[in-house]
Amino acid sequence: MKKGLKISGIVLIGLLALMVILPMAFKGKIKEIVIEEGNKMLNAEFGFDDLDISLFREFPQASVRLENFWLKGIEHFENDTLLQAGEMEVAVNVMSIFGDSGFDISKVLLTDIYAKAIVSEDGQVNWNVMKTDSTAIEETTTDTTATTFRIKLKEVELENINLLYDDRQSNMMADIKQLNATCSGDMSADNTLLNLETVIHSLTYKMSGIPFLNQARIEADMNIEADLKNNKFTLQENKLALNAIQTTIDGWLALATDNSMNMDLKLNTSDINFKEILSLIPAIYTKDFEELKADGTVSLKAFAKGEMKGDSILPQFEANLQVKDGAFQYPTLPAGVNQIQISADVKNPGGNTDLTEINVSQFIFNILGNQFGATAQIKTPISDPDFQFSADGILDLGQIKNVYPLEEMSLNGVLTADMSLSGKLSYLDKEMYDKFAASGNINLKEMLLKMKEMPDVSIKQSTFTFSPQYLNLSQTTVFIGENDITADCRFENYMAFALKGKTLKGKVNVQSNHFNLNDFMTAEGDTVMAAADTTTTANEAGGVLIVPENIDFDMNADMKEILFDKIIINDLNGKLIVKDGTVDMKNLSMNTMGGKVVMNGAYSTAQSISNPTLNASFAMNNLSFSQTFKELDMIQKLAPVFENLKGNFSGKISIDTKLDSIMSPVLNTMQGNGSLSTSNINLSGITIFDKIADATNYDGLKNLSVKDMNIDFTIQNGRLTTTPFDIKMGNLSLNLSGSTGLDQTIDYKGKLKLPETTGSIGNLTTLDLKIGGNFTSPQISIDTQSMAKQAVTNVANEALKAAGDKLGIDISDAEKQKEALVNAAKQTAEKLLAEAEKQKAALIEKAGNNAIKRIAAEKTGEAIVNEAKKQTERMIQEAEEQGNKLIEKAKKGETE
């Protein structure tokens, strides 16, 4: 007995050891299979961080888990992430691992899934990643050893699934967040009973910009009779909840081989009440909804019957909502909303999506004696929206706090509406205004909005006036905190813009006494320009002013004071043309940085929202050096010398650059050129000139006033480069040229012309300088090599000229002439070397006892002497060569 137990224990231990070892042994093989099968099936990029195998987790099944799996598109959707999964786990029959006939999968678990499905404007889809070309078919059919997966699913679990469907062609969007679901049943059988439990924490569905569902919560508990052989699913006992609405669905749904669906479904809502209808309004559903008191008669009916195929064919369906004498009130507030009457219907007779009709024939409510009503109807929403809309009534915004908990917000004002619109969108496109009816206005008076941690918003009066041709905004002055803006605008094509996202055209006149753009930037620097439909959020663009591509405005601006970052702008006037994601600025004049600037150019986010472009020219008049340095980060990086310059400058500059997320130039992308001119500028206290004074022993350079200076420059590859320019300082003249880098390094050359009153130093009239280092710690040195060449060249030219005056050419005695030339060259060389030694001694003597200056003088003197030696050798060689030419010429004459 003991022996048997011992053997059994050993066997058990051995089996456990095998269960630990085998997954490790086969991990590599299974990883290769996953990659191999993925490459066979997918025309996309995919990968994962880790593959884990366990024989314990789903025993007796083997568990295969992929961690951090991702799938990206290619070509049109290159680098677009289609799917990202935290974990993907499947349970596989252990014995099928050892065979070669495939794997049996019985369970699938997906966790933390983020999927994005996109239909582009031209109809391309990003999920079309399965291979369908001949190469993939051949690979699958000819490889007889290819692995196959046999699906014998009994359970599927989904945790935290997030799906975004963005159909840009049909202007349709569905966003599902935090979907959790389990589905169990024998899905390998022809017929089975499936149990499905699902919770969607947030579902948003929009069509043509209209939100049919907004952050709705959906729960489902269904028993489904599944005919898996014929792909038909019949609903039995089930419960469905949409926010607070509890209902059931009867009927069936069948999948066809042509990717279509047939259905016969009916919504049962016999016990629904008005409070449950109110749960569809997110703002009401989230605020003390359980305590809300509601009353009224409600009827909600819906059904769908027929075929649905793709996005263009829909089954016959209808959803009808009727509310009579509805009312609701929060128990903590003194009043409620009553006399609510709603009659709404959405239907399609079956067939084309364009046959869908939306009709809100009645929507009325009353707040403390003020009644407001609206109606809406839309037909042919896809091809050519045919709509009717009207609004009539008064909203006393100050009474809202008595019927709805505003929570740390105060609102006042009166909104009056009396307007109607009706007609087809094509009438506006074709300018058939006589067939389109639009009239009335919306007026807002004495509005004041106060919110915590936000500036107060006040509108004294604003009026929208409607006509078929235009929407006019007049008499509008808005105060936002201490900022004010007055607008007088006329917009055309406004209905096509609202319904189809087409271009909104307009003429806009804007005035302001004070506007601080910094007030509209969050802690992260977020701000967005203009009111237009865009899918890009401010957070994606940082502090960038986004220019919508679907507006076409002619704007005239008259702004008395604008603050942006550290820049103060006064009396801004000019014209701006906003079109195709670009703002063109025409003669935009402003007073800033102590002077006046006129700007022409373009700012654009059309190519990139995260990196806008600026291509502009600036005419500058009498700007302050120090103020320009203080307000412009670009100047602080490329010309920090501006900080201590005392005086003003004028000129022009043209730049072409990308901008970063806070709208500062990306300097290594900047290309440009320009010129500056100054008069009566003071250079005292400038470190560079102080060090030049120390290096050259001219203290007068430490306190300079320059009358006129002109500088031409270019900006390229992150450096500002100046052409040679002169700085005249009394009887001194300094010529500079070089460049400044992004890292504030400087690389300049200078020529300091000595005053005539000082004469020359060892036959030198100009000091050559090298200026390196950076602006805060410049390094000044004398260019000894250049000065040596200058000195030697001066002496050599004088000596050779004197020798040449004494020599003549006599063909009859060429040998003697050669000897005379060589002797003259030697004599000149001796004088040159003597003069070089003399210059060396003069430089050392002038340096005095200053150790630094004496070292510099000695180096310069040595360079002069060494250069003189080179010159003497060259002069003697040239004399030899000239003498040989004379001899050759003489011989040639004798022969002739």
mmCIF file of C-alpha atoms in Angstrom, residues 20-222:
data_model
loop_
_atom_site.group_PDB
_atom_site.id
_atom_site.type_symbol
_atom_site.label_atom_id
_atom_site.label_comp_id
_atom_site.label_asym_id
_atom_site.label_seq_id
_atom_site.Cartn_x
_atom_site.Cartn_y
_atom_site.Cartn_z
ATOM 1 C CA VAL A 20 5.384 23.298 -15.762
ATOM 2 C CA ILE A 21 8.094 22.298 -18.258
ATOM 3 C CA LEU A 22 5.962 21.585 -21.341
ATOM 4 C CA PRO A 23 4.588 25.166 -21.706
ATOM 5 C CA MET A 24 8.131 26.494 -21.571
ATOM 6 C CA ALA A 25 9.268 23.919 -24.113
ATOM 7 C CA PHE A 26 6.457 24.654 -26.571
ATOM 8 C CA LYS A 27 6.327 28.448 -26.017
ATOM 9 C CA GLY A 28 8.712 29.106 -28.901
ATOM 10 C CA LYS A 29 6.784 26.812 -31.257
ATOM 11 C CA ILE A 30 3.424 28.422 -30.464
ATOM 12 C CA LYS A 31 4.904 31.928 -30.804
ATOM 13 C CA GLU A 32 6.183 30.983 -34.262
ATOM 14 C CA ILE A 33 2.738 29.617 -35.168
ATOM 15 C CA VAL A 34 1.005 32.817 -34.053
ATOM 16 C CA ILE A 35 3.361 34.961 -36.113
ATOM 17 C CA GLU A 36 3.194 32.594 -39.095
ATOM 18 C CA GLU A 37 -0.603 32.379 -39.091
ATOM 19 C CA GLY A 38 -0.893 36.149 -38.564
ATOM 20 C CA ASN A 39 1.333 36.901 -41.543
ATOM 21 C CA LYS A 40 -0.658 34.455 -43.690
ATOM 22 C CA MET A 41 -3.980 36.050 -42.850
ATOM 23 C CA LEU A 42 -3.185 39.739 -42.321
ATOM 24 C CA ASN A 43 -2.204 42.504 -44.685
ATOM 25 C CA ALA A 44 -1.182 44.739 -41.794
ATOM 26 C CA GLU A 45 1.440 45.274 -39.105
ATOM 27 C CA PHE A 46 0.948 43.479 -35.804
ATOM 28 C CA GLY A 47 2.937 42.601 -32.733
ATOM 29 C CA PHE A 48 2.809 41.821 -29.022
ATOM 30 C CA ASP A 49 5.026 42.201 -25.973
ATOM 31 C CA ASP A 50 4.794 38.692 -24.566
ATOM 32 C CA LEU A 51 3.237 35.273 -25.100
ATOM 33 C CA ASP A 52 2.412 33.226 -21.992
ATOM 34 C CA ILE A 53 1.353 29.553 -21.856
ATOM 35 C CA SER A 54 -0.116 27.787 -18.822
ATOM 36 C CA LEU A 55 -1.542 24.294 -18.261
ATOM 37 C CA PHE A 56 -2.968 25.284 -14.879
ATOM 38 C CA ARG A 57 -5.015 28.432 -15.554
ATOM 39 C CA GLU A 58 -7.769 26.711 -17.632
ATOM 40 C CA PHE A 59 -7.010 23.051 -16.774
ATOM 41 C CA PRO A 60 -7.562 20.658 -18.484
ATOM 42 C CA GLN A 61 -7.260 23.173 -21.337
ATOM 43 C CA ALA A 62 -4.017 24.954 -22.144
ATOM 44 C CA SER A 63 -4.185 28.733 -21.790
ATOM 45 C CA VAL A 64 -2.379 30.874 -24.385
ATOM 46 C CA ARG A 65 -2.208 34.594 -23.569
ATOM 47 C CA LEU A 66 -0.928 37.534 -25.657
ATOM 48 C CA GLU A 67 -0.041 40.691 -23.753
ATOM 49 C CA ASN A 68 -0.119 44.204 -25.230
ATOM 50 C CA PHE A 69 -1.163 43.106 -28.706
ATOM 51 C CA TRP A 70 -1.454 45.768 -31.419
ATOM 52 C CA LEU A 71 -2.573 45.903 -35.034
ATOM 53 C CA LYS A 72 -1.782 48.783 -37.391
ATOM 54 C CA GLY A 73 -2.945 49.523 -40.907
ATOM 55 C CA ILE A 74 -0.794 50.076 -43.977
ATOM 56 C CA GLU A 75 -0.866 52.220 -47.133
ATOM 57 C CA HIS A 76 -3.772 54.724 -46.812
ATOM 58 C CA PHE A 77 -4.062 54.042 -43.059
ATOM 59 C CA GLU A 78 -0.332 53.688 -42.386
ATOM 60 C CA ASN A 79 0.533 53.957 -38.682
ATOM 61 C CA ASP A 80 -3.170 54.136 -37.802
ATOM 62 C CA THR A 81 -3.797 51.796 -34.857
ATOM 63 C CA LEU A 82 -6.798 49.617 -35.621
ATOM 64 C CA LEU A 83 -6.641 47.507 -32.479
ATOM 65 C CA GLN A 84 -4.756 47.621 -29.195
ATOM 66 C CA ALA A 85 -5.365 44.957 -26.548
ATOM 67 C CA GLY A 86 -4.055 44.649 -23.010
ATOM 68 C CA GLU A 87 -4.656 40.877 -22.941
ATOM 69 C CA MET A 88 -5.973 38.329 -25.438
ATOM 70 C CA GLU A 89 -6.355 34.828 -23.972
ATOM 71 C CA VAL A 90 -7.624 31.584 -25.539
ATOM 72 C CA ALA A 91 -8.153 28.129 -24.050
ATOM 73 C CA VAL A 92 -6.805 25.345 -26.306
ATOM 74 C CA ASN A 93 -7.217 21.557 -26.119
ATOM 75 C CA VAL A 94 -3.907 20.219 -24.732
ATOM 76 C CA MET A 95 -3.754 17.197 -27.015
ATOM 77 C CA SER A 96 -4.265 19.315 -30.126
ATOM 78 C CA ILE A 97 -0.922 21.004 -29.392
ATOM 79 C CA PHE A 98 0.913 17.740 -30.047
ATOM 80 C CA GLY A 99 -0.902 16.941 -33.270
ATOM 81 C CA ASP A 100 -0.654 18.489 -36.698
ATOM 82 C CA SER A 101 -4.353 18.730 -37.568
ATOM 83 C CA GLY A 102 -4.986 22.038 -35.832
ATOM 84 C CA PHE A 103 -5.880 23.619 -32.515
ATOM 85 C CA ASP A 104 -9.241 23.351 -30.723
ATOM 86 C CA ILE A 105 -10.189 26.718 -29.159
ATOM 87 C CA SER A 106 -12.960 26.589 -26.536
ATOM 88 C CA LYS A 107 -12.726 29.952 -24.718
ATOM 89 C CA VAL A 108 -11.743 33.506 -25.618
ATOM 90 C CA LEU A 109 -11.020 36.322 -23.131
ATOM 91 C CA LEU A 110 -10.354 39.891 -24.329
ATOM 92 C CA THR A 111 -9.336 42.598 -21.841
ATOM 93 C CA ASP A 112 -8.670 46.345 -22.235
ATOM 94 C CA ILE A 113 -9.451 46.555 -25.931
ATOM 95 C CA TYR A 114 -9.257 49.838 -27.850
ATOM 96 C CA ALA A 115 -10.433 49.562 -31.456
ATOM 97 C CA LYS A 116 -10.952 52.261 -34.062
ATOM 98 C CA ALA A 117 -12.865 51.625 -37.299
ATOM 99 C CA ILE A 118 -12.675 54.379 -39.919
ATOM 100 C CA VAL A 119 -14.381 54.894 -43.249
ATOM 101 C CA SER A 120 -12.513 57.660 -45.081
ATOM 102 C CA GLU A 121 -14.129 60.351 -47.200
ATOM 103 C CA ASP A 122 -13.396 58.327 -50.355
ATOM 104 C CA GLY A 123 -14.907 55.122 -48.924
ATOM 105 C CA GLN A 124 -11.744 53.282 -47.875
ATOM 106 C CA VAL A 125 -11.930 51.298 -44.616
ATOM 107 C CA ASN A 126 -9.101 50.735 -42.187
ATOM 108 C CA TRP A 127 -10.234 47.267 -41.046
ATOM 109 C CA ASN A 128 -9.763 45.636 -44.446
ATOM 110 C CA VAL A 129 -6.592 43.871 -43.295
ATOM 111 C CA MET A 130 -7.308 40.266 -44.340
ATOM 112 C CA LYS A 131 -5.259 39.082 -47.321
ATOM 113 C CA THR A 132 -7.331 38.464 -50.440
ATOM 114 C CA ASP A 133 -4.675 38.606 -53.152
ATOM 115 C CA SER A 134 -3.424 35.634 -55.130
ATOM 116 C CA THR A 135 -0.249 35.401 -53.077
ATOM 117 C CA ALA A 136 -2.192 34.852 -49.886
ATOM 118 C CA ILE A 137 -4.530 32.342 -51.557
ATOM 119 C CA GLU A 138 -1.636 30.412 -53.019
ATOM 120 C CA GLU A 139 0.157 30.447 -49.674
ATOM 121 C CA THR A 140 -2.917 29.011 -47.956
ATOM 122 C CA THR A 141 -3.807 26.377 -50.572
ATOM 123 C CA THR A 142 -0.359 25.081 -51.433
ATOM 124 C CA ASP A 143 0.999 24.790 -47.894
ATOM 125 C CA THR A 144 -0.486 21.425 -46.850
ATOM 126 C CA THR A 145 1.209 21.652 -43.479
ATOM 127 C CA ALA A 146 -0.351 25.006 -42.574
ATOM 128 C CA THR A 147 -1.847 25.130 -39.108
ATOM 129 C CA THR A 148 -5.648 25.526 -38.761
ATOM 130 C CA PHE A 149 -7.777 26.603 -35.813
ATOM 131 C CA ARG A 150 -10.903 24.575 -35.014
ATOM 132 C CA ILE A 151 -13.336 26.792 -33.127
ATOM 133 C CA LYS A 152 -15.287 24.922 -30.428
ATOM 134 C CA LEU A 153 -16.204 27.949 -28.363
ATOM 135 C CA LYS A 154 -18.198 27.554 -25.194
ATOM 136 C CA GLU A 155 -17.451 30.905 -23.596
ATOM 137 C CA VAL A 156 -16.427 34.436 -24.617
ATOM 138 C CA GLU A 157 -15.554 37.113 -22.054
ATOM 139 C CA LEU A 158 -15.032 40.784 -22.860
ATOM 140 C CA GLU A 159 -13.701 43.249 -20.275
ATOM 141 C CA ASN A 160 -13.337 46.998 -20.836
ATOM 142 C CA ILE A 161 -13.913 47.066 -24.577
ATOM 143 C CA ASN A 162 -13.765 50.506 -26.245
ATOM 144 C CA LEU A 163 -14.878 50.884 -29.854
ATOM 145 C CA LEU A 164 -14.979 53.951 -32.102
ATOM 146 C CA TYR A 165 -16.733 53.798 -35.480
ATOM 147 C CA ASP A 166 -16.066 56.901 -37.577
ATOM 148 C CA ASP A 167 -17.784 56.889 -40.981
ATOM 149 C CA ARG A 168 -16.577 60.137 -42.545
ATOM 150 C CA GLN A 169 -18.202 59.338 -45.875
ATOM 151 C CA SER A 170 -21.704 59.042 -44.397
ATOM 152 C CA ASN A 171 -21.064 61.545 -41.574
ATOM 153 C CA MET A 172 -21.895 58.907 -38.965
ATOM 154 C CA MET A 173 -20.149 58.186 -35.658
ATOM 155 C CA ALA A 174 -20.631 55.628 -32.885
ATOM 156 C CA ASP A 175 -18.516 55.612 -29.734
ATOM 157 C CA ILE A 176 -18.735 52.705 -27.251
ATOM 158 C CA LYS A 177 -16.842 52.983 -23.970
ATOM 159 C CA GLN A 178 -16.324 50.359 -21.259
ATOM 160 C CA LEU A 179 -18.241 47.442 -22.749
ATOM 161 C CA ASN A 180 -18.223 44.324 -20.561
ATOM 162 C CA ALA A 181 -19.861 41.141 -21.786
ATOM 163 C CA THR A 182 -19.987 37.361 -21.350
ATOM 164 C CA CYS A 183 -21.462 34.892 -23.777
ATOM 165 C CA SER A 184 -21.751 31.184 -22.946
ATOM 166 C CA GLY A 185 -23.089 28.198 -24.857
ATOM 167 C CA ASP A 186 -21.881 25.370 -27.054
ATOM 168 C CA MET A 187 -20.958 27.326 -30.148
ATOM 169 C CA SER A 188 -19.545 24.238 -31.840
ATOM 170 C CA ALA A 189 -23.039 22.701 -32.023
ATOM 171 C CA ASP A 190 -25.558 23.345 -34.788
ATOM 172 C CA ASN A 191 -28.125 24.537 -32.253
ATOM 173 C CA THR A 192 -27.486 25.958 -28.801
ATOM 174 C CA LEU A 193 -28.886 28.281 -26.180
ATOM 175 C CA LEU A 194 -26.673 31.325 -25.755
ATOM 176 C CA ASN A 195 -26.700 33.362 -22.578
ATOM 177 C CA LEU A 196 -25.514 36.940 -23.155
ATOM 178 C CA GLU A 197 -24.899 39.514 -20.434
ATOM 179 C CA THR A 198 -23.706 42.940 -21.557
ATOM 180 C CA VAL A 199 -23.113 46.357 -20.012
ATOM 181 C CA ILE A 200 -22.107 49.430 -22.048
ATOM 182 C CA HIS A 201 -21.271 52.309 -19.746
ATOM 183 C CA SER A 202 -21.371 54.949 -22.505
ATOM 184 C CA LEU A 203 -22.773 54.862 -26.047
ATOM 185 C CA THR A 204 -22.811 57.941 -28.272
ATOM 186 C CA TYR A 205 -24.296 57.829 -31.751
ATOM 187 C CA LYS A 206 -24.348 60.780 -34.143
ATOM 188 C CA MET A 207 -25.574 61.096 -37.707
ATOM 189 C CA SER A 208 -24.991 64.260 -39.749
ATOM 190 C CA GLY A 209 -23.885 65.908 -36.521
ATOM 191 C CA ILE A 210 -27.179 65.134 -34.767
ATOM 192 C CA PRO A 211 -26.718 63.165 -31.497
ATOM 193 C CA PHE A 212 -29.361 60.424 -31.377
ATOM 194 C CA LEU A 213 -27.699 58.939 -28.270
ATOM 195 C CA ASN A 214 -25.292 60.783 -26.017
ATOM 196 C CA GLN A 215 -23.306 58.843 -23.390
ATOM 197 C CA ALA A 216 -26.192 56.427 -22.885
ATOM 198 C CA ARG A 217 -25.844 53.420 -20.555
ATOM 199 C CA ILE A 218 -27.080 50.100 -21.949
ATOM 200 C CA GLU A 219 -27.572 46.820 -20.127
ATOM 201 C CA ALA A 220 -28.737 43.529 -21.656
ATOM 202 C CA ASP A 221 -29.453 40.060 -20.237
ATOM 203 C CA MET A 222 -30.599 37.784 -23.023
#
